Amino acid sequence: MKRSGLWLAAAAVVIYSVAPFLWIVVTSLKPSLEIEARPPMLWPRDLSLESYARAQKGHGVTSLLINSLIVAGGTTLITIPIAALAAYALARLKLRGRRVILSLILVASMFPQVALVHTLYGMIQVMGLVNTRPGLSIPYVMLTLPLAIWILASFFKEIPEDLEDAARIDGCGPVRTLVSVFMPVAAPGVFTAAILTFIYAWNEFFFALVLLTDPARQTLPRGIALMPGRFTIPWGEIAAASVIATLPLVILVLVLQRRIISGLTAGAVKG
Amino acid sequence: MSALEIREATKRFGDVAAVDGVSLEVEPGAFCVLLGPSGCGKSTLLRLIAGLETPTGGRIAIGGRDVTGLEPKERDIAMVFQIYAHYPHLSVFDNMAFPLRVRRIGEPEVRQRVEEAAELLQLSELLKRRPRELSGGQRQRVAIGRAIVRRPKLFLFDEPLSNLDAKLRHQMRAELARLHRHLNATSIYVTHDQVEAMTLSTRIALMNAGRFEQVGSPQEMYDRPATRFAAAFVGSPAMNLIEGRVEGRTFEGAGLRLDVEVQTSGAATLGVRPEDLELVEQGPWSGKVDLVEYLGAETLIHVRCGDLVLVVRTPQASDVEQGRNISFRPRRVHLFDPSGRRIG
Ligand SMILES: Nc1ncnc2c1ncn2[C@@H]1O[C@H](COP(=O)(O)OP(=O)(O)OP(=O)(O)O)[C@@H](O)[C@H]1O
Ligand SMILES: [Mg+2]
């Protein structure tokens, strides 16, 4: 009885969160006539990739995808090393006011984007980076650093210091300790932080809207938002582009989830 | 030449002196246990020897060579930690080979030494596994294996058994003793467990608040505790301690009297080990039985004398009942002055 209740609740949650996405997938596969059909059909009579073709032809979805990959990937590649160094220091150094520093970092991530965007636009403009992909990555790094530092610092703190001491006694210098002992153990934490950073940069819309006006450099969320024309809303293309925007994340998480959850540290401390 | 010589070593953390001017000499081949309650500075002293901490003062020499300013890797030591500190991403073989490979020892010799150590520790079948696929006792053996492949001058252990359950701890204790006999390597072993200390060591250094209370063989430690602290810490069940006064060669406290052979007079503490209290028909001391603990091979009788409860340990299953009055006499006693020093 209790079990079936649990299953029901789980099913409800899954349906609630997956159904909209499924609806988008179905829509993206309908030929345009069926999309407009009233009442809507739950399942397309003829599967068609027509919407994908039109999303590519009319809106250059692949170039949007590439832009998104560059911006989100670049953000992750910059954020994670910086965050790892900061987090290592915060986890290991006997700093006075460590908690205060951590709280300040958290506070920094709480500013509403609207409050920042004006100044930020000015700064990016001075740097001559408006309408460039690095010009978007830089603010993304700023936005994602606090979360990444928090995740990594709490993860690093769980790694026993004895592990580094053992490496030191075994004859490792600081660099070797970091590369061949600490990093492999810290990998699940690093992956988690990297994925969240990537997802954030991938989904970000507001800064992309303000800082990237050149259609050739737009990211997916921004590109999708611009698809509706003055008189028509191309539902098929929007659905197709949305599916394209979502798939990389789904794949990323599915591929890496084992690395994330696997208790790689389980053998280090008594399990 | 001593295997290890510590002179006046001190380590301060801010205002706290975790290790406070201790000196120690350890003979080659000795198994020296640093024993003491939690927070007394055992680990800190061990880390000073390892070179993981820099001393605030004093000098440390290993095998006659002053290593005070040297990095751990230059000291020719190996250390086994309380948590096993394995590298979880490496197999058992690679874990044990790691310290050798870091030192650029040739692969054939690495293989030979690891296999030799694995043989000794009964790990040969497990070399391909990851640490997380091992039981607690096996993991502990891998940690020890990682230390012995190095063939260091000095082995350091920081509470290596405290994560194991009681039965396994017992077993590993015996195994460690066997290993030490086999390798005959000088070892420094930190523990707060006095049974471990008594069974493993050839020498015990008893620590309290950053200083040594007493350094000696397990037997000396047990038979002639140098301080009241040593008397109370070593032995299980603990020594009975009776507060009182010595006046004219007679100790009196808690309603109990005893003739003693000391010249001084004044406040004093009398100590009697539970097995040194003997049940007798008619005795100098008597009290009411508070509790009888039958342990199989022996019986512990708790006797109330005034405000004090004394523990008497007898080998026979005794027919003593709770609430009865019994008489007993001390066979051997220890006397300490108010500062805790032994006076007789
Ligand atoms: N890195 C440090 N910074 C500040 N104080 C420390 C540090 N390491 C140890 N101490 C302090 O030094 C004292 C001795 O610590 P130590 O770890 O040597 O004790 P211990 O005898 O090993 O105790 P336990 O049996 O609990 O492991 C303690 O009061 C501890 O708080
Ligand atoms: Mg300790």
XYZ file of C-alpha atoms and ligand atoms in Angstrom:
647
model
C 0.000 0.000 0.000
C 2.713 2.372 1.051
C 4.816 1.220 -1.891
C 2.145 1.796 -4.470
C 1.581 5.266 -3.015
C 5.243 5.973 -3.496
C 5.101 4.734 -7.066
C 2.095 6.897 -7.786
C 3.808 9.952 -6.399
C 6.972 9.201 -8.356
C 4.981 8.688 -11.545
C 3.166 11.971 -10.987
C 6.435 13.841 -10.571
C 7.947 12.236 -13.657
C 4.909 12.946 -15.799
C 4.708 16.488 -14.525
C 8.305 17.238 -15.444
C 8.744 15.122 -18.558
C 5.363 15.610 -20.249
C 6.027 19.137 -21.562
C 9.299 17.985 -23.043
C 7.644 14.973 -24.645
C 4.987 17.247 -26.084
C 7.722 19.369 -27.629
C 9.398 16.301 -29.092
C 6.103 15.129 -30.568
C 5.377 18.564 -31.968
C 8.787 18.807 -33.554
C 8.091 15.568 -35.420
C 4.693 16.564 -36.803
C 4.265 17.854 -40.318
C 3.171 21.494 -40.201
C -0.464 20.756 -41.046
C -0.858 18.534 -38.035
C 0.716 21.081 -35.712
C -2.084 23.492 -36.484
C -4.770 20.833 -36.242
C -7.590 21.463 -33.812
C -8.076 19.499 -31.605
C -4.350 18.736 -31.367
C -3.292 15.170 -32.046
C -1.405 13.325 -29.375
C 0.643 11.401 -31.862
C 1.593 12.500 -35.421
C 0.082 10.497 -38.260
C 3.190 10.931 -40.401
C 6.508 11.463 -38.697
C 8.376 14.227 -40.417
C 11.657 16.032 -40.015
C 10.290 18.973 -41.905
C 10.436 21.269 -38.862
C 14.093 20.479 -38.304
C 14.920 21.266 -41.886
C 13.107 24.556 -41.695
C 14.702 25.443 -38.347
C 18.064 24.935 -39.992
C 17.259 26.727 -43.214
C 15.390 29.679 -41.799
C 17.154 30.151 -38.475
C 20.541 28.405 -38.721
C 19.995 26.135 -35.759
C 23.366 24.419 -36.149
C 25.232 27.680 -35.890
C 23.178 28.537 -32.803
C 24.128 25.163 -31.405
C 27.801 25.723 -32.118
C 27.701 29.165 -30.542
C 26.073 27.722 -27.451
C 28.660 24.961 -27.258
C 31.493 27.477 -27.535
C 30.072 29.866 -24.954
C 29.004 27.212 -22.433
C 32.089 25.062 -22.982
C 34.390 28.073 -22.725
C 32.653 29.231 -19.557
C 33.075 25.805 -17.996
C 36.717 25.549 -18.999
C 37.487 28.897 -17.409
C 35.250 28.608 -14.346
C 36.277 25.162 -13.148
C 40.055 25.664 -12.848
C 39.600 29.010 -11.092
C 36.924 27.579 -8.810
C 39.067 24.515 -8.056
C 42.005 26.626 -6.927
C 39.806 28.884 -4.806
C 37.943 25.929 -3.326
C 41.148 24.092 -2.526
C 42.436 27.105 -0.652
C 39.139 27.507 1.188
C 38.975 23.819 2.064
C 42.543 23.401 3.238
C 44.149 26.624 4.417
C 43.614 27.485 8.034
C 42.241 30.840 7.006
C 40.789 33.215 9.487
C 37.300 34.206 8.367
C 36.871 31.308 5.989
C 33.146 31.238 6.654
C 32.846 34.951 6.015
C 34.585 34.559 2.666
C 32.270 31.696 1.725
C 29.201 33.716 2.712
C 30.403 36.701 0.719
C 30.852 34.480 -2.306
C 27.313 33.251 -1.867
C 26.013 36.795 -1.498
C 27.771 37.759 -4.731
C 25.750 35.142 -6.559
C 22.485 36.543 -5.266
C 22.513 39.870 -7.107
C 19.665 39.952 -9.596
C 20.999 40.048 -13.123
C 18.939 43.104 -13.965
C 20.874 45.021 -11.358
C 24.167 44.094 -12.961
C 23.412 44.291 -16.629
C 23.722 48.036 -17.085
C 27.231 48.318 -15.658
C 28.206 45.045 -17.204
C 27.216 46.206 -20.671
C 29.396 49.293 -20.179
C 32.360 47.173 -19.123
C 32.016 44.724 -21.964
C 31.712 47.628 -24.353
C 34.906 49.235 -23.034
C 36.638 45.907 -23.561
C 35.326 45.907 -27.111
C 33.644 42.555 -26.582
C 30.001 43.373 -27.243
C 28.603 40.907 -29.752
C 31.444 38.427 -29.262
C 31.325 35.009 -27.669
C 34.078 35.777 -25.126
C 32.082 38.861 -24.201
C 29.333 36.550 -23.049
C 31.573 33.963 -21.440
C 33.207 36.500 -19.138
C 29.989 37.438 -17.331
C 29.002 33.768 -17.270
C 32.228 32.916 -15.497
C 31.431 35.586 -12.964
C 27.913 34.224 -12.489
C 28.902 30.566 -12.203
C 32.010 30.913 -10.038
C 30.215 31.224 -6.684
C 28.207 28.041 -7.126
C 31.185 26.128 -8.481
C 33.379 27.275 -5.601
C 30.737 26.229 -3.090
C 30.248 22.810 -4.580
C 33.960 22.152 -4.885
C 34.893 23.549 -1.474
C 32.389 21.337 0.308
C 33.480 18.373 -1.754
C 37.189 18.961 -1.154
C 36.599 19.287 2.568
C 35.251 15.746 2.606
C 38.487 14.399 1.163
C 40.664 13.406 4.103
C 43.819 15.421 4.502
C 45.621 12.218 5.384
C 45.455 11.345 1.708
C 47.654 14.307 0.851
C 49.899 13.634 3.824
C 50.320 10.048 2.664
C 51.257 11.254 -0.798
C 53.789 13.636 0.721
C 55.377 10.829 2.705
C 55.338 8.637 -0.389
C 57.512 11.275 -1.987
C 55.131 13.433 -4.033
C 55.711 17.138 -4.415
C 52.722 19.534 -4.362
C 52.086 19.307 -8.108
C 52.259 15.534 -8.230
C 50.032 15.279 -5.163
C 47.480 17.491 -6.870
C 47.587 15.766 -10.247
C 47.963 12.101 -9.394
C 46.303 11.892 -5.997
C 43.953 14.741 -5.280
C 42.364 15.327 -8.675
C 41.402 11.686 -9.351
C 39.722 11.520 -5.968
C 38.050 14.866 -6.456
C 36.849 14.015 -9.969
C 33.174 13.357 -9.120
C 32.942 16.745 -7.416
C 34.654 18.438 -10.316
C 32.284 16.789 -12.796
C 29.265 17.867 -10.797
C 30.443 21.446 -10.662
C 31.357 21.389 -14.354
C 27.959 20.077 -15.410
C 26.070 22.620 -13.366
C 28.244 25.397 -14.740
C 27.714 24.158 -18.270
C 23.956 23.904 -17.815
C 23.783 27.373 -16.388
C 25.725 28.888 -19.279
C 23.760 26.805 -21.754
C 20.414 28.012 -20.498
C 21.250 31.621 -19.741
C 19.015 33.978 -21.655
C 19.045 37.473 -20.232
C 22.685 38.443 -20.725
C 22.663 36.737 -24.089
C 19.722 38.912 -25.055
C 21.506 42.114 -24.092
C 25.075 41.367 -25.077
C 24.614 39.465 -28.333
C 22.565 41.257 -30.950
C 24.426 39.921 -33.952
C 22.380 36.954 -35.240
C 25.530 35.138 -36.328
C 26.781 34.849 -32.750
C 23.591 34.124 -30.868
C 23.174 31.234 -28.514
C 20.248 28.802 -28.624
C 17.969 30.336 -25.967
C 18.376 33.750 -27.560
C 17.920 32.342 -31.059
C 14.769 30.446 -30.135
C 13.293 33.497 -28.501
C 13.726 35.418 -31.732
C 12.020 32.844 -33.921
C 8.409 34.082 -33.655
C 7.759 36.441 -36.550
C 5.541 39.484 -36.441
C 2.444 37.626 -37.629
C 3.154 33.936 -37.187
C 4.617 31.730 -34.531
C 6.512 28.860 -36.155
C 5.703 26.231 -33.540
C 7.346 23.409 -35.442
C 10.685 25.179 -35.770
C 10.615 26.332 -32.158
C 9.916 22.789 -31.032
C 12.697 21.399 -33.214
C 15.200 23.960 -31.942
C 14.125 23.298 -28.354
C 14.733 19.601 -28.801
C 18.151 20.384 -30.237
C 18.835 22.646 -27.269
C 17.837 20.011 -24.754
C 19.432 16.905 -26.196
C 23.075 17.820 -25.470
C 22.227 18.332 -21.782
C 20.346 15.073 -21.570
C 23.232 13.236 -23.194
C 25.803 14.980 -21.022
C 24.017 14.080 -17.822
C 23.342 10.505 -18.880
C 26.952 9.950 -19.875
C 28.453 11.510 -16.810
C 25.928 10.577 -14.168
C 27.790 7.425 -13.207
C 30.958 9.390 -12.689
C 29.066 11.881 -10.591
C 27.308 9.515 -8.259
C 29.864 6.741 -8.165
C 31.463 7.002 -4.753
C 34.957 7.203 -6.129
C 36.177 8.134 -2.678
C 34.600 5.092 -1.095
C 37.926 3.296 -0.753
C 39.855 6.239 0.609
C 38.151 6.485 3.940
C 36.605 3.608 5.750
C 33.515 2.929 3.625
C 73.234 4.774 17.817
C 69.517 5.197 18.381
C 67.038 4.665 15.612
C 65.199 7.767 16.696
C 66.244 10.578 18.971
C 63.978 13.424 19.920
C 65.410 16.275 21.928
C 63.186 18.870 23.590
C 60.680 18.810 20.741
C 57.959 21.426 21.017
C 55.023 22.230 18.781
C 52.709 25.137 19.415
C 49.471 25.891 17.629
C 48.873 29.495 18.612
C 48.678 29.410 22.400
C 48.327 25.646 22.677
C 51.502 23.648 23.168
C 50.392 20.367 21.609
C 53.839 18.904 22.246
C 55.713 20.527 25.081
C 59.435 19.858 25.200
C 59.589 16.066 25.029
C 62.730 13.981 24.666
C 62.869 10.340 23.658
C 65.382 7.817 22.441
C 64.307 4.663 20.639
C 66.612 1.697 20.093
C 66.838 0.031 16.682
C 64.211 -2.689 16.341
C 62.087 -1.369 19.188
C 58.321 -1.146 19.021
C 57.619 2.095 20.840
C 54.033 3.037 21.600
C 52.958 6.612 22.200
C 50.025 6.175 24.548
C 47.744 8.801 25.982
C 44.227 10.196 26.143
C 42.608 12.014 23.230
C 44.148 15.417 22.549
C 47.356 14.805 24.502
C 49.536 15.436 21.457
C 50.387 11.916 20.271
C 49.524 12.522 16.651
C 51.292 15.846 16.659
C 54.471 14.241 17.974
C 54.220 11.530 15.328
C 53.712 14.139 12.620
C 56.774 15.971 13.891
C 58.770 12.777 13.498
C 57.316 12.297 10.013
C 58.076 15.862 9.019
C 54.429 16.673 8.314
C 54.651 19.420 10.938
C 57.560 21.759 11.595
C 58.611 21.844 15.239
C 58.487 25.150 17.105
C 61.614 24.044 18.929
C 63.885 21.060 19.502
C 65.614 18.580 17.237
C 64.809 15.192 15.734
C 67.356 12.658 14.481
C 66.586 9.407 12.646
C 69.310 6.790 12.514
C 71.832 9.300 13.827
C 71.069 11.861 11.114
C 69.498 15.185 12.068
C 66.304 15.461 10.002
C 64.737 18.444 11.750
C 64.437 20.624 8.640
C 63.899 17.879 6.082
C 60.815 17.043 4.024
C 59.030 13.762 4.873
C 60.304 12.086 1.717
C 63.898 12.780 2.722
C 63.520 11.116 6.108
C 63.303 7.505 5.023
C 60.119 6.788 6.944
C 56.745 5.258 6.128
C 53.473 6.034 7.822
C 50.182 4.189 8.246
C 47.212 6.412 8.947
C 44.029 5.895 10.907
C 41.948 6.294 7.796
C 43.717 4.114 5.347
C 44.542 6.922 2.928
C 44.480 4.682 -0.100
C 44.421 6.097 -3.555
C 40.900 4.967 -4.482
C 41.475 5.202 -8.215
C 44.394 2.757 -8.148
C 44.361 -1.022 -7.781
C 45.820 -2.657 -4.703
C 48.981 -3.418 -6.645
C 49.336 0.151 -7.868
C 48.617 1.493 -4.399
C 51.472 -0.522 -2.995
C 53.722 0.286 -5.940
C 53.014 4.002 -5.792
C 55.690 5.034 -3.255
C 58.261 3.018 -5.162
C 57.329 4.440 -8.538
C 57.435 7.984 -7.208
C 61.006 7.194 -6.213
C 61.749 5.956 -9.739
C 62.547 2.405 -8.717
C 62.737 0.070 -11.711
C 59.565 -1.828 -12.618
C 60.979 -5.363 -12.130
C 62.020 -4.498 -8.600
C 58.702 -2.782 -7.911
C 56.907 -5.949 -8.962
C 59.136 -8.120 -6.842
C 58.834 -6.007 -3.709
C 55.070 -5.599 -4.001
C 54.571 -9.317 -4.502
C 56.796 -10.077 -1.562
C 54.858 -7.724 0.692
C 51.547 -9.042 -0.628
C 52.662 -12.555 0.208
C 53.584 -11.536 3.730
C 50.232 -9.823 4.241
C 48.096 -12.432 2.472
C 47.071 -9.986 -0.211
C 48.373 -11.874 -3.227
C 44.883 -12.774 -4.447
C 43.629 -9.230 -4.153
C 46.255 -7.271 -6.043
C 43.945 -6.451 -8.958
C 41.111 -5.124 -6.848
C 40.278 -1.526 -6.015
C 40.490 -0.499 -2.363
C 36.728 -0.074 -2.170
C 36.262 -3.744 -3.019
C 38.129 -4.820 0.118
C 37.015 -5.459 3.665
C 38.196 -3.240 6.492
C 40.913 -5.637 7.579
C 42.154 -6.094 4.020
C 42.292 -2.361 3.483
C 44.313 -2.025 6.620
C 46.732 -4.622 5.346
C 47.108 -2.751 2.072
C 47.992 0.374 4.032
C 50.619 -1.594 5.921
C 51.819 -3.112 2.668
C 52.325 0.325 1.226
C 54.552 1.096 4.155
C 56.650 -2.053 4.114
C 57.477 -2.111 0.383
C 59.512 0.995 1.035
C 61.789 -0.738 3.559
C 62.143 2.482 5.531
C 64.309 3.112 8.573
C 61.292 3.934 10.662
C 57.626 2.907 10.619
C 55.062 5.329 11.952
C 51.520 4.271 12.811
C 48.734 6.631 13.844
C 45.927 4.607 15.448
C 45.849 2.191 12.526
C 43.328 -0.152 14.112
C 40.815 2.251 15.568
C 38.454 1.990 12.585
C 38.137 -1.774 12.904
C 35.593 -3.646 14.966
C 36.744 -5.303 18.166
C 37.314 -8.781 16.797
C 39.207 -7.639 13.742
C 41.264 -5.279 15.860
C 42.311 -8.172 18.021
C 43.322 -10.171 14.982
C 45.212 -7.323 13.332
C 47.006 -6.628 16.599
C 48.393 -10.136 16.582
C 49.281 -9.763 12.937
C 51.137 -6.523 13.587
C 53.095 -8.164 16.365
C 54.015 -11.040 14.048
C 55.005 -8.599 11.315
C 57.223 -6.693 13.679
C 58.968 -9.860 14.776
C 59.460 -10.769 11.136
C 60.743 -7.405 9.884
C 62.305 -6.267 13.114
C 61.888 -2.674 11.955
C 61.835 0.205 14.388
C 58.226 1.310 14.841
C 56.525 4.214 16.519
C 52.877 3.478 17.154
C 50.267 5.928 18.371
C 47.217 4.711 20.238
C 44.916 5.659 23.067
C 44.109 2.006 23.669
C 46.212 0.730 26.530
C 45.574 -2.908 25.693
C 47.098 -2.324 22.267
C 49.986 -0.541 23.920
C 50.638 -3.304 26.432
C 50.443 -6.140 23.926
C 52.400 -4.632 21.041
C 55.106 -2.553 22.582
C 58.581 -3.145 23.815
C 58.433 0.382 25.181
C 55.649 2.748 26.088
C 55.848 6.517 26.237
C 52.803 7.682 28.148
C 51.738 11.203 27.181
C 49.546 13.696 28.935
C 48.947 17.321 27.933
C 51.897 17.442 25.577
C 54.435 15.896 27.957
C 55.667 12.436 28.820
C 54.375 11.104 32.122
C 56.515 8.000 32.007
C 58.652 6.125 29.513
C 59.398 2.477 30.090
C 58.607 -1.130 29.329
C 54.971 -2.235 29.567
C 55.813 -4.108 32.729
C 57.488 -1.149 34.437
C 54.526 0.945 33.436
C 52.155 -1.519 35.048
C 54.160 -2.489 38.102
C 55.682 0.847 39.019
C 53.627 3.716 37.604
C 55.718 6.857 38.005
C 52.780 9.183 38.434
C 49.209 9.091 39.573
C 48.158 9.736 35.969
C 50.104 6.707 34.763
C 48.586 4.631 37.544
C 45.067 5.645 36.594
C 45.553 5.382 32.822
C 47.195 2.001 32.512
C 45.287 -1.082 33.570
C 41.761 -2.296 33.042
C 39.793 -2.266 35.230
C 41.546 0.848 36.439
C 43.595 1.006 39.630
C 41.654 1.864 42.784
C 42.722 5.291 44.013
C 42.064 6.337 47.580
C 42.550 9.962 48.674
C 43.841 10.430 52.195
C 46.780 11.392 54.418
C 50.002 9.822 55.563
C 50.794 10.475 59.201
C 53.554 8.645 61.063
C 53.900 5.828 58.521
C 50.197 5.186 58.420
C 47.929 5.973 55.513
C 44.360 6.793 56.293
C 41.599 7.607 53.844
C 37.919 6.813 53.229
C 37.864 4.991 56.539
C 40.640 2.617 55.480
C 43.998 2.409 57.234
C 47.258 0.890 56.142
C 50.833 0.914 57.382
C 53.157 2.226 54.700
C 56.885 2.606 54.385
C 57.323 6.285 53.634
C 59.024 8.984 55.646
C 56.987 11.962 54.516
C 53.657 12.961 55.878
C 50.735 14.931 54.478
C 48.097 14.488 51.828
C 48.598 11.451 49.590
C 46.826 9.097 47.200
C 47.015 5.362 47.732
C 46.640 3.146 44.684
C 45.801 -0.583 44.623
C 45.243 -2.620 41.492
C 42.032 -4.684 41.609
C 43.992 -7.943 41.425
C 46.149 -6.833 44.360
C 43.110 -6.848 46.617
C 42.659 -10.264 48.194
C 39.485 -11.557 49.788
C 40.136 -12.814 53.328
C 38.070 -14.141 56.211
C 39.182 -11.477 58.603
C 40.967 -8.491 57.127
C 42.176 -4.992 57.728
C 39.657 -3.589 55.259
C 36.006 -4.359 54.795
C 32.965 -3.062 52.956
C 29.591 -3.899 51.521
C 29.302 -5.629 48.142
C 27.746 -3.207 45.670
C 27.866 -5.203 42.458
C 29.270 -8.512 41.245
C 30.420 -8.775 37.622
C 31.015 -12.335 36.558
C 33.269 -12.336 33.486
C 33.913 -16.033 33.087
C 37.625 -16.270 33.749
C 37.417 -13.810 36.593
C 34.987 -11.932 38.755
C 34.952 -8.223 39.549
C 33.489 -7.334 42.911
C 32.597 -3.720 43.561
C 32.841 -2.989 47.265
C 31.511 0.151 48.900
C 33.668 1.632 51.667
C 32.064 4.894 52.794
C 31.804 7.141 49.730
C 34.272 5.075 47.774
C 33.746 2.027 45.588
C 36.756 -0.289 45.280
C 37.017 -2.982 42.630
C 38.336 -6.378 43.658
C 39.350 -8.844 40.982
C 39.351 -12.525 41.841
C 40.074 -15.469 39.571
C 37.492 -17.826 41.054
C 33.783 -17.616 40.472
C 32.977 -16.297 43.872
C 29.820 -16.950 45.817
C 29.796 -13.414 47.118
C 26.343 -11.884 47.082
C 25.270 -8.333 46.681
C 24.674 -6.501 49.959
C 26.937 -8.725 52.044
C 29.884 -7.445 54.011
C 33.266 -8.784 52.985
C 36.835 -8.347 54.187
C 39.897 -7.942 52.028
C 43.492 -6.866 52.207
C 45.854 -5.101 49.810
C 48.899 -7.079 48.751
C 50.748 -4.320 46.978
C 50.144 -0.569 46.974
C 51.388 2.571 45.264
C 51.601 5.979 46.932
C 51.510 9.354 45.212
C 51.992 12.839 46.633
C 49.509 15.665 45.864
C 51.498 16.691 42.764
C 50.968 13.142 41.451
C 54.567 11.938 41.841
C 55.228 8.456 43.101
C 56.526 8.371 46.686
C 56.290 4.703 47.466
N 46.604 21.789 13.080
C 46.264 22.125 14.326
N 45.914 23.398 14.621
C 45.585 23.754 15.879
N 45.573 22.909 16.934
C 45.913 21.640 16.717
C 46.276 21.175 15.403
N 46.570 19.865 15.491
C 46.405 19.531 16.780
N 46.020 20.582 17.515
C 45.765 20.583 18.958
O 46.867 19.982 19.587
C 46.441 19.116 20.620
C 46.991 17.734 20.394
O 46.432 17.194 19.216
P 46.776 15.742 18.689
O 46.034 15.556 17.414
O 48.246 15.568 18.650
O 46.150 14.827 19.810
P 46.080 13.235 19.896
O 46.782 12.854 21.124
O 46.539 12.639 18.618
O 44.544 12.996 20.076
P 43.600 11.863 19.457
O 43.785 10.648 20.283
O 42.233 12.440 19.625
O 43.984 11.692 18.023
C 44.932 19.174 20.639
O 44.544 20.060 21.660
C 44.575 19.722 19.293
O 43.405 20.484 19.376
Mg 45.578 11.526 17.011
